[in-house]
Amino acid sequence: MREHGGVNAVRLLPEKEEMRMRRVAGVQRLIFVVFVLGAIATAAGLGRTHRVMGIALGLVILLVGWAISASIHVANQWEKAVVLRLGKFRQLAGPGTFFLLPIVDTVADWIDLRVRSTTFTAEQTLTKDTVPVNIDAVLFWVVVDAEKAALQVADYEYSLSWAAQTALRDLIGRMMLEDMLSSREAMDAELKRLLDERTGPWGISIQSVQIRDIKIPGNLQDAMSRAAQAERERNARVILGQAEVQVAESFLEAARLYHSDPVALQLRAMNILYEGLKEKASMIVVPSALSDAMNLGTWLGVANAERMEELRRGGDRG
């Protein structure tokens, strides 16, 4: 794996390449050993009567064995081999066993057809509102045309990594920070579209792009946190103010109704006094203006007169 400028370009790992060589070499050696044994047996059999002919035939068998063993190759199920004949593209071989003409045919590259991933970053890149950000992303892609991937670009994995980083930087420069933080899915979709346009001619299809992390300066994080807190407080105050307006409107409507019906107002006032007097050890101080408005003196006088009359009647009966 190679790392450069915030891009990780993953190439075929050396251990995997070594395993491939061992697998192919094992098959080639087995075939060559079989031909060597055949050549030895032939030379030994003919050497008793025709020594020169036996040696010559043995050499021919060895050459045939070398040619066959050198021509045999093996590709994995997920691979395609790009075959060139005398430097010119001939075919895509594999998966499985395939044969090449020794010296004439060569395998220029092995193309992995599985879905693969590449991580890339954009460091200290300015947004449209001039805020420096660091963004980590991961790209999932697959080779859909092995011939184009091998012939149209020198190193398709390396080029893909740089194209991803360039597209990310370009997109950051065209977006506001607030939009980036609130619409990652839109960023993912736009990056996928940009990369599809750039890598399509290379025989590569972009499966998906995912923004993993967006880092902003620490002082800006604090400022955004304070702004969010202030916004929440403002919303709470707005809601409280709206509730007070609704209560005031209700009081205003009640005042209009009581103004048009003084009896209802007096009944309401008396009900308030009654509710207050229900509490134990309650004392209510009523302003004189309110007492006059409700004619409390008249009501209390009538009540006292009725009480005195009841007491007098009780005394007469006694």
Steps between C-alpha positions, in 0.01 A plus 500: 500500500636842406420821687546842348339838564207366699426223250536131563546316171464128560688287254536125490675408822846342462396190694205446265723538197744255656220249559397532136854435380533200727172354375592540133857387560375189678287397201781576258753301700270202522453493124869553436595216741265266317667582169846467654418152621362415158813632332723298732299184442507551123872570493571198718282273288649603168850547633570127492460475125487856369681719747509816290135469407404441863683812615348710220150375571551567870603858426195546279275375779669740743444793265134406454461469876657841555276658234184352648592585859593855402175551311266395778351766730227508763263789578275514806123512470498877563786584261562575137843480340585762236689313228726677250648335193820669389390814687149513352182423693375153418243391758374490855569156646355323801366407738656156527779350293608654169796454265734753343767470236837523675702814420230623259217548751532682832264586786512879530277528807264312727168681549303439820126509422379509860356807673787683666537795734732800508524758778586860422508833683494873442704690759469870583273563202301825496124488464303760306475711817879467557495251787790250502378141538649151503285230342550123496314291244493148362435397141358165387567413137528210257664441163230426242721511189839338559627593154443873554643486851821348365539697177341844555685603817850417622401420860124502545505458879748783553313724255165418662633601841623836374176559310303437820709744700477767230122461470462527878705821516303649213169416667610647834590828331149527354305432821423697815603344829142486626390312187786252538411424861128461435501314167766231489283278283485773237881528512531122458272503197679795338843342554376175345372689196829688453712187534277299267558763231878491548552125538245373248751516211737289710255212527430569869156528661455686829274303734476757779682783677464557874616802700636354824592813696498879469737682735485875557723726715444477877418870546236475230348197672465704821341789312254267326412341835427841652296599197294181527438568871392856424267374228336257743452779756354728234251230396398450865441873543296514181280215619452668840412830333246329276340338805477838676338652193239224496429551873470878451258448212288274720497763777405768248211292371382436858519874577281575200242247612496629859477859376184418310347312798572661845300230680732235364797704621354522852428128505852428389642728770290334766607159378863606534436615858319178577782290364745699711293470819485123464865484604547463876612808693470708187480876512415695190556873480261651247576850370222751555468566129447132433259475795294788363508350152357173630255668751648287775356729768147439377551127481656483846224719647232276362681195631533651852134604508391151409727360771357734767145415399569130537650557846198709611252237386692238686481709821123549467446127467708448813 
